Short mmCIF file of C-alpha atoms in Angstrom, two decimals:
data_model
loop_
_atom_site.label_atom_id
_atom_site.label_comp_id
_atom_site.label_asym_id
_atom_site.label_seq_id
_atom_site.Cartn_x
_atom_site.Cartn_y
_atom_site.Cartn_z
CA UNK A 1 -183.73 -108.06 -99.22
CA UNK A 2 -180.49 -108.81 -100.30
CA UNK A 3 -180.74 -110.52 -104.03
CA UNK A 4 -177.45 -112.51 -104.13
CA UNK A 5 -176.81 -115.55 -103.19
CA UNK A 6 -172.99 -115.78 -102.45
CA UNK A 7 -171.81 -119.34 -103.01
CA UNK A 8 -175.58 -120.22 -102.34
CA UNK A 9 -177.49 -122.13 -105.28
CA UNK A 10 -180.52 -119.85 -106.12
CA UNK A 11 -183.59 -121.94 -105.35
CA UNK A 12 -187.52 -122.53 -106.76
CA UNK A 13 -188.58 -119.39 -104.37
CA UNK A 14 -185.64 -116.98 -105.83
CA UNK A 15 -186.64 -117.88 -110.18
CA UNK A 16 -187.87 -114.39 -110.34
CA UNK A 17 -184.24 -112.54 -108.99
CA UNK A 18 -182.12 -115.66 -111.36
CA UNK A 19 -180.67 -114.24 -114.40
CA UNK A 20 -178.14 -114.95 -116.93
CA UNK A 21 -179.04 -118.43 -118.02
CA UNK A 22 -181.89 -117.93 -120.26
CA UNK A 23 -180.14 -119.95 -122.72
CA UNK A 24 -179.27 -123.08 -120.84
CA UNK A 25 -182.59 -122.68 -119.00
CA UNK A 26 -184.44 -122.86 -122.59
CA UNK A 27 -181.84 -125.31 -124.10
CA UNK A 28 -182.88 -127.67 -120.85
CA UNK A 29 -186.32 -126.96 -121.72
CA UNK A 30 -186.50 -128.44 -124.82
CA UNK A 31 -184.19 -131.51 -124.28
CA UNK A 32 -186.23 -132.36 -121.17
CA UNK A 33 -189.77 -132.01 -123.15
CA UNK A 34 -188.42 -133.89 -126.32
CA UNK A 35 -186.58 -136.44 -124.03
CA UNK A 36 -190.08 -137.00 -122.00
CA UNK A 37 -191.84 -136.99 -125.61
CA UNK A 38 -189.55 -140.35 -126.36
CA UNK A 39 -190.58 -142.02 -122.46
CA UNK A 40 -188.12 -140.79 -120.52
CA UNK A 41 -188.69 -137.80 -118.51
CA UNK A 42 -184.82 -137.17 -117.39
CA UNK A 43 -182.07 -134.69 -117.57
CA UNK A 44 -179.04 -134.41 -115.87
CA UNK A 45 -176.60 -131.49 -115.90
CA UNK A 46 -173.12 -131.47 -115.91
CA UNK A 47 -170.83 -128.43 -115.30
CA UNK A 48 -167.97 -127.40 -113.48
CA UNK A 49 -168.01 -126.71 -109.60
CA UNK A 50 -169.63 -123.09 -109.24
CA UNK A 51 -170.83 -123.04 -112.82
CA UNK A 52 -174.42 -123.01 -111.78
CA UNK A 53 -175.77 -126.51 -111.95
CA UNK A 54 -177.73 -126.13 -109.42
CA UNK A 55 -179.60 -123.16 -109.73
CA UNK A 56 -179.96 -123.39 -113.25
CA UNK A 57 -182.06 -127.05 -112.28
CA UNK A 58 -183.86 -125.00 -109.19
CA UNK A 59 -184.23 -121.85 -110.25
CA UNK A 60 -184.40 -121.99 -113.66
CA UNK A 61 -186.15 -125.55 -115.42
CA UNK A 62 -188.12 -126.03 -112.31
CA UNK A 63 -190.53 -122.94 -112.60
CA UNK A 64 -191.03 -123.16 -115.98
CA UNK A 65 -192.42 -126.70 -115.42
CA UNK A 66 -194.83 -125.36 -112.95
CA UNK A 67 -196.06 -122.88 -115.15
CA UNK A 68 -199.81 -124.20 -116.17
CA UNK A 69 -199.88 -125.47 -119.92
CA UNK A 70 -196.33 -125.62 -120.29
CA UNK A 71 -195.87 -128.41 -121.46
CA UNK A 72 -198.91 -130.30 -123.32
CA UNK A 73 -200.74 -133.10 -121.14
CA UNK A 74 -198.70 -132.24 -118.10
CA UNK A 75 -199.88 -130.85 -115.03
CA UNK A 76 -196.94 -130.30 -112.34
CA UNK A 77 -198.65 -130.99 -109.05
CA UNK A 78 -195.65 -131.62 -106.64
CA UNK A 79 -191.93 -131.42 -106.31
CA UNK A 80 -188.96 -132.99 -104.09
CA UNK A 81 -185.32 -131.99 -103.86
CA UNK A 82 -182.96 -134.89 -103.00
CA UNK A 83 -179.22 -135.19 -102.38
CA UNK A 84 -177.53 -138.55 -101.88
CA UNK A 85 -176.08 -136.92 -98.47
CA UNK A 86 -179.54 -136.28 -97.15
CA UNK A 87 -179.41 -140.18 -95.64
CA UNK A 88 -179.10 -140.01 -92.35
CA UNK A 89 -177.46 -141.95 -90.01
CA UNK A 90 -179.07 -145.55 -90.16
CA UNK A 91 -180.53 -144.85 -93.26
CA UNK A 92 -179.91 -145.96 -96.96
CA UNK A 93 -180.76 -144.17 -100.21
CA UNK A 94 -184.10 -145.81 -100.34
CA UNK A 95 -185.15 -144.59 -96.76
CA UNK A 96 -183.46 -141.06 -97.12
CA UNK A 97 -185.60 -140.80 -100.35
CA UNK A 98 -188.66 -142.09 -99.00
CA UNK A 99 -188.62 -139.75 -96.60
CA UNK A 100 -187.64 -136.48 -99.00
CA UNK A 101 -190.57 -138.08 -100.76
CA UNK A 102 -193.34 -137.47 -97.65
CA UNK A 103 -191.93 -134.01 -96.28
CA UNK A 104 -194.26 -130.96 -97.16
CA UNK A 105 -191.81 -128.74 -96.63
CA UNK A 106 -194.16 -126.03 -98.27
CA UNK A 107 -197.03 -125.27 -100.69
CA UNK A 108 -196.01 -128.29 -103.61
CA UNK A 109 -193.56 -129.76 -101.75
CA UNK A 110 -193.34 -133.68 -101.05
CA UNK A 111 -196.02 -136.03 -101.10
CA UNK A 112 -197.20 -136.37 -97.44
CA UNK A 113 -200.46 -138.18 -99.12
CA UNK A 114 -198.23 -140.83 -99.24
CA UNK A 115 -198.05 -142.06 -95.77
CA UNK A 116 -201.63 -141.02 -95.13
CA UNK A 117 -203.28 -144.17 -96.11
CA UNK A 118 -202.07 -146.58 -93.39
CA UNK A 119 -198.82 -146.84 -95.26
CA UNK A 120 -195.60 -145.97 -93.07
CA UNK A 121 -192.43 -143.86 -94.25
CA UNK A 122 -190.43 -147.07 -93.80
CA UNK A 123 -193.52 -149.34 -95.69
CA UNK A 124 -192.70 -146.76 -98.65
CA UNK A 125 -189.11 -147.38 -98.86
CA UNK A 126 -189.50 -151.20 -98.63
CA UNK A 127 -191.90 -150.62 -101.72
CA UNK A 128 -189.42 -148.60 -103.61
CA UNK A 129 -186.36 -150.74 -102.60
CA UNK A 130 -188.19 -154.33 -103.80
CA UNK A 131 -189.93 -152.73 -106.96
CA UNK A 132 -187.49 -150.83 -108.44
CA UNK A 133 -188.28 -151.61 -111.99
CA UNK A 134 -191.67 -150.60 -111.94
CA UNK A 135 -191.71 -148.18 -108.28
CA UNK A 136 -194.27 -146.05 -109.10
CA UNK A 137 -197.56 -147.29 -107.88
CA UNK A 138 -198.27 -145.57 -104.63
CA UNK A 139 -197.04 -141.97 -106.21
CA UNK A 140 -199.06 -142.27 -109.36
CA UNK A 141 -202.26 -142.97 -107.39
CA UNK A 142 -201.50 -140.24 -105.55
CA UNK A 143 -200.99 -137.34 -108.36
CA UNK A 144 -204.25 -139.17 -109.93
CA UNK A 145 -206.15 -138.44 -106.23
CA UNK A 146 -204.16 -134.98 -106.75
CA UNK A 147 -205.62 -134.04 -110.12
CA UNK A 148 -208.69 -134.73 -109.40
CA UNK A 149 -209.17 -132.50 -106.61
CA UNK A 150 -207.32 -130.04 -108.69
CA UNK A 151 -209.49 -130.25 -111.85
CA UNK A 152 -212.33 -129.16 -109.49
CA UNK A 153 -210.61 -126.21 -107.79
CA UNK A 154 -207.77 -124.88 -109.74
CA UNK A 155 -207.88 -125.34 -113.38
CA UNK A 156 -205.98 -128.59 -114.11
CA UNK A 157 -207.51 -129.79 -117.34
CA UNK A 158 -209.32 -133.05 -117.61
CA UNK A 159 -206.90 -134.20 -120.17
CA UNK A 160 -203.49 -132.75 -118.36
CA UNK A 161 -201.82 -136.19 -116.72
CA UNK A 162 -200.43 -135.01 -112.68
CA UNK A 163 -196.87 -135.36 -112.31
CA UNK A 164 -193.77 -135.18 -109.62
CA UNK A 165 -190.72 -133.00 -110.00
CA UNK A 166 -187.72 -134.73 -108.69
CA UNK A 167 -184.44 -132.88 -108.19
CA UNK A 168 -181.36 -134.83 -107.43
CA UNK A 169 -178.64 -132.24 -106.43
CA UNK A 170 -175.15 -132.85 -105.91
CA UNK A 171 -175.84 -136.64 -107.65
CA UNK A 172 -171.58 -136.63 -107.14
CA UNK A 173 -172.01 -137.88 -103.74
CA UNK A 174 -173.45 -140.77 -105.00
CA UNK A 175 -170.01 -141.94 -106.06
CA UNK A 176 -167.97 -140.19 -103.69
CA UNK A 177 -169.01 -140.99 -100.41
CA UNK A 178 -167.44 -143.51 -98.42
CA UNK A 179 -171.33 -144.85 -97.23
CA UNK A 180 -172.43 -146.00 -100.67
CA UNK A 181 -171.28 -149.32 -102.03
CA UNK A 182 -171.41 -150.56 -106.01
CA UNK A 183 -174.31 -151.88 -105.36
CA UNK A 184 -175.80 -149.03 -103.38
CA UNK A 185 -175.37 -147.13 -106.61
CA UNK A 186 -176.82 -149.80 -109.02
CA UNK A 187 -179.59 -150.16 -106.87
CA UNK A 188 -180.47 -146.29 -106.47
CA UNK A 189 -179.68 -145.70 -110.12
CA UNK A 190 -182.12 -148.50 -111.29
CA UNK A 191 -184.66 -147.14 -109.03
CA UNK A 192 -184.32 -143.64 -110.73
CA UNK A 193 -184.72 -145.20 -113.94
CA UNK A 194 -188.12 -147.25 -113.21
CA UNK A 195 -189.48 -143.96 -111.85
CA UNK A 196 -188.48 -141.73 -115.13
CA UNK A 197 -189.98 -145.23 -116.78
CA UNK A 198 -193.19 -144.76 -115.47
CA UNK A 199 -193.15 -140.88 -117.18
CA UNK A 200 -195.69 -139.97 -114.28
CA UNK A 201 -192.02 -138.97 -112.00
CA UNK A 202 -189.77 -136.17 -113.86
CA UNK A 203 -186.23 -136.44 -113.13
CA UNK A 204 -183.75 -133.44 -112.92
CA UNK A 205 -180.27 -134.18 -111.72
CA UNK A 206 -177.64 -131.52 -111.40
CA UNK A 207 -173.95 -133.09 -111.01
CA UNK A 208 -170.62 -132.13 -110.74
CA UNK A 209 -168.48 -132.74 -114.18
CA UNK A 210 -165.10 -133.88 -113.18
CA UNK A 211 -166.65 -136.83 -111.65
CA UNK A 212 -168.79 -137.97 -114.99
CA UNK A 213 -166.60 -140.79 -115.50
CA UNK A 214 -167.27 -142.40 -112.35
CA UNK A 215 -170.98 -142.95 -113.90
CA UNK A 216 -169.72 -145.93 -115.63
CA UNK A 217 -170.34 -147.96 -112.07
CA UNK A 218 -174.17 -147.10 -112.83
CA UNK A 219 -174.56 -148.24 -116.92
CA UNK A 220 -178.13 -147.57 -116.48
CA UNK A 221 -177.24 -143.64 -115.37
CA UNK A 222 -175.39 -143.44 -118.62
CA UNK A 223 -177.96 -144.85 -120.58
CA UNK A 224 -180.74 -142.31 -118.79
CA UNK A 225 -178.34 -139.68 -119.91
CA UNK A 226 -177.28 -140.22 -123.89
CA UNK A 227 -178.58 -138.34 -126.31
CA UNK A 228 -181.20 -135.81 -125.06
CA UNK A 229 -180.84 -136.64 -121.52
CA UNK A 230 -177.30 -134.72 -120.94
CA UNK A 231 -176.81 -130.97 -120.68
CA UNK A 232 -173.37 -129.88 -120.76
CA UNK A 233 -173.32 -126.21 -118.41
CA UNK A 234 -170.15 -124.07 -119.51
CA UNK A 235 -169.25 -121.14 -116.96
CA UNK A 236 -170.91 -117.94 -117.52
CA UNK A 237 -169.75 -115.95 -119.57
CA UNK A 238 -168.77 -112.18 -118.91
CA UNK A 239 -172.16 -110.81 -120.48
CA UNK A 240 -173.67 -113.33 -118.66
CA UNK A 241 -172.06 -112.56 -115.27
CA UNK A 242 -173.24 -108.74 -116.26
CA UNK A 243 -176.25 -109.73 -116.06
CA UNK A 244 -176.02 -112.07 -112.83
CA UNK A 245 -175.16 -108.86 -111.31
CA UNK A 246 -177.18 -106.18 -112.38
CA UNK A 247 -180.84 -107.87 -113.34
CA UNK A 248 -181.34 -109.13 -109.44
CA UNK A 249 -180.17 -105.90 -108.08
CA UNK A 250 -182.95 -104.36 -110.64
CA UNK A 251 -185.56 -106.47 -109.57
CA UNK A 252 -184.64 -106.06 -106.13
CA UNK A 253 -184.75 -101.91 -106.22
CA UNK A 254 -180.67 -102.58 -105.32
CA UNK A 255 -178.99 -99.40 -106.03
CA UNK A 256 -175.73 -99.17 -108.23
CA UNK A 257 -173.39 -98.91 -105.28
CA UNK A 258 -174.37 -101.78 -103.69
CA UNK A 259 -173.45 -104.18 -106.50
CA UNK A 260 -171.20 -106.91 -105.45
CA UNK A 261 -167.95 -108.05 -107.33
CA UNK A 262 -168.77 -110.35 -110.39
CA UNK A 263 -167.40 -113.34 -108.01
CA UNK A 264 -170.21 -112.96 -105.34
CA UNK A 265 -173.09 -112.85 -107.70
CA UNK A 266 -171.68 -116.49 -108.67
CA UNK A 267 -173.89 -118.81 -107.68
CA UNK A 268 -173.32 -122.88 -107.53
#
């Protein structure tokens, strides 16, 4: 199949055709684990639009943290993409997430376990909207239910801790759309934090530079993100965009004539 993504971020599924970042991808690597190491579990990167935030985040961190052993103590169990756009209409961040939160979209996807116990999709985002200090309750008995079913079948060790994966993509929207008040932001943002708090709930965020100084309306997003917590993306470089073009085609069995221009195999 074709290998390139046009103006498409590469995703978990496509980590084996995404090339050209091994840098970044390793530089995230070790300012997530050392940043998780001090209690907080976050990262968020910042680039320029089409500089490959979000592929880089899905592509590239993601599938390294799902590799077993990894990282020390950890056993990935789960994952969940999010994007402040995903609320619907009659929704608000807390329900949207909630509900990005249940969907098993696939194979360790979402965290349908969640609304299996009597507890409702909406019961879930009450929880998370009223305890957003300390949110993580419901999830973290639910990775504990999920590592133990897992030491018995697949190899998690008994000392490896189960943890969630949570992407937040585009986290620009949160301060550009027109739907989400101050407070909407302060709210979601303080929610984010008692979850990376808890260091059961990893937290990736990919956003969009040029709007980095509208973070100041969430203090406790710029405090999640000093220090370690901050990855700066520059654009790819030309050997880098060398090989954006011709390692997928390789793994792919493209032929030579079939690779695109250099601004096709850009990816968002």
């Amino acid at each position: 199949h074709d290998p390139f993504r046009g103006l498409e971020s590469y995703e978990f599924e496509h980590k084996d055709i995404f090339f050209g970042q091994d840098d970044a991808v390793r530089r995230a690597m070790l300012q997530l684990t050392a940043h998780a190491a001090t209690g907080s579990p976050f990262l968020i990167v910042l680039g320029a639009s089409g500089s490959g935030k979000s592929s880089l985040v899905k592509a590239g961190v993601v599938p390294k943290l799902f590799v077993p052993r990894r990282v020390t103590g950890s056993a990935f169990l789960r994952r969940v993409e999010f994007r402040p756009s995903d609320a619907q209409s009659g929704e608000d961040l807390f329900d949207a997430l909630a509900r990005a939160l249940v969907t098993a979209k696939e194979e360790s996807v979402g965290l349908p376990e969640l609304v299996s116990e009597g507890r409702s999709v909406r019961a879930l985002s009450e929880h998370l909207r009223k305890n957003r200090s300390m949110p993580e309750y419901p999830i973290a008995m639910v990775l504990d239910q999920l590592a133990a079913s897992a030491r018995q079948t697949s190899g998690v060790l008994e000392f490896e801790t189960g943890r969630l994966v949570l992407v937040i993509d585009q986290l620009e929207e949160l301060f550009t759309s027109e739907r989400f008040t101050r407070e909407d932001r302060i709210q979601f943002i303080q929610l984010i934090a008692g979850l990376v708090r808890s260091e059961r709930i990893w937290v990736i965020a990919a956003m969009r530079k040029d709007f980095w100084h509208r973070s100041d309306e969430a203090p406790e997003l710029v405090e999640l993100s000093e220090g370690l917590g901050c990855l700066d993306l520059l654009p790819p470089s030309p050997a880098q965009l060398g090989q954006m073009i011709r390692r997928p085609a390789e793994a792919a069995g493209s032929s030579a004539a079939r690779y695109p221009s250099p601004r096709s195999a850009l990816h968002l």
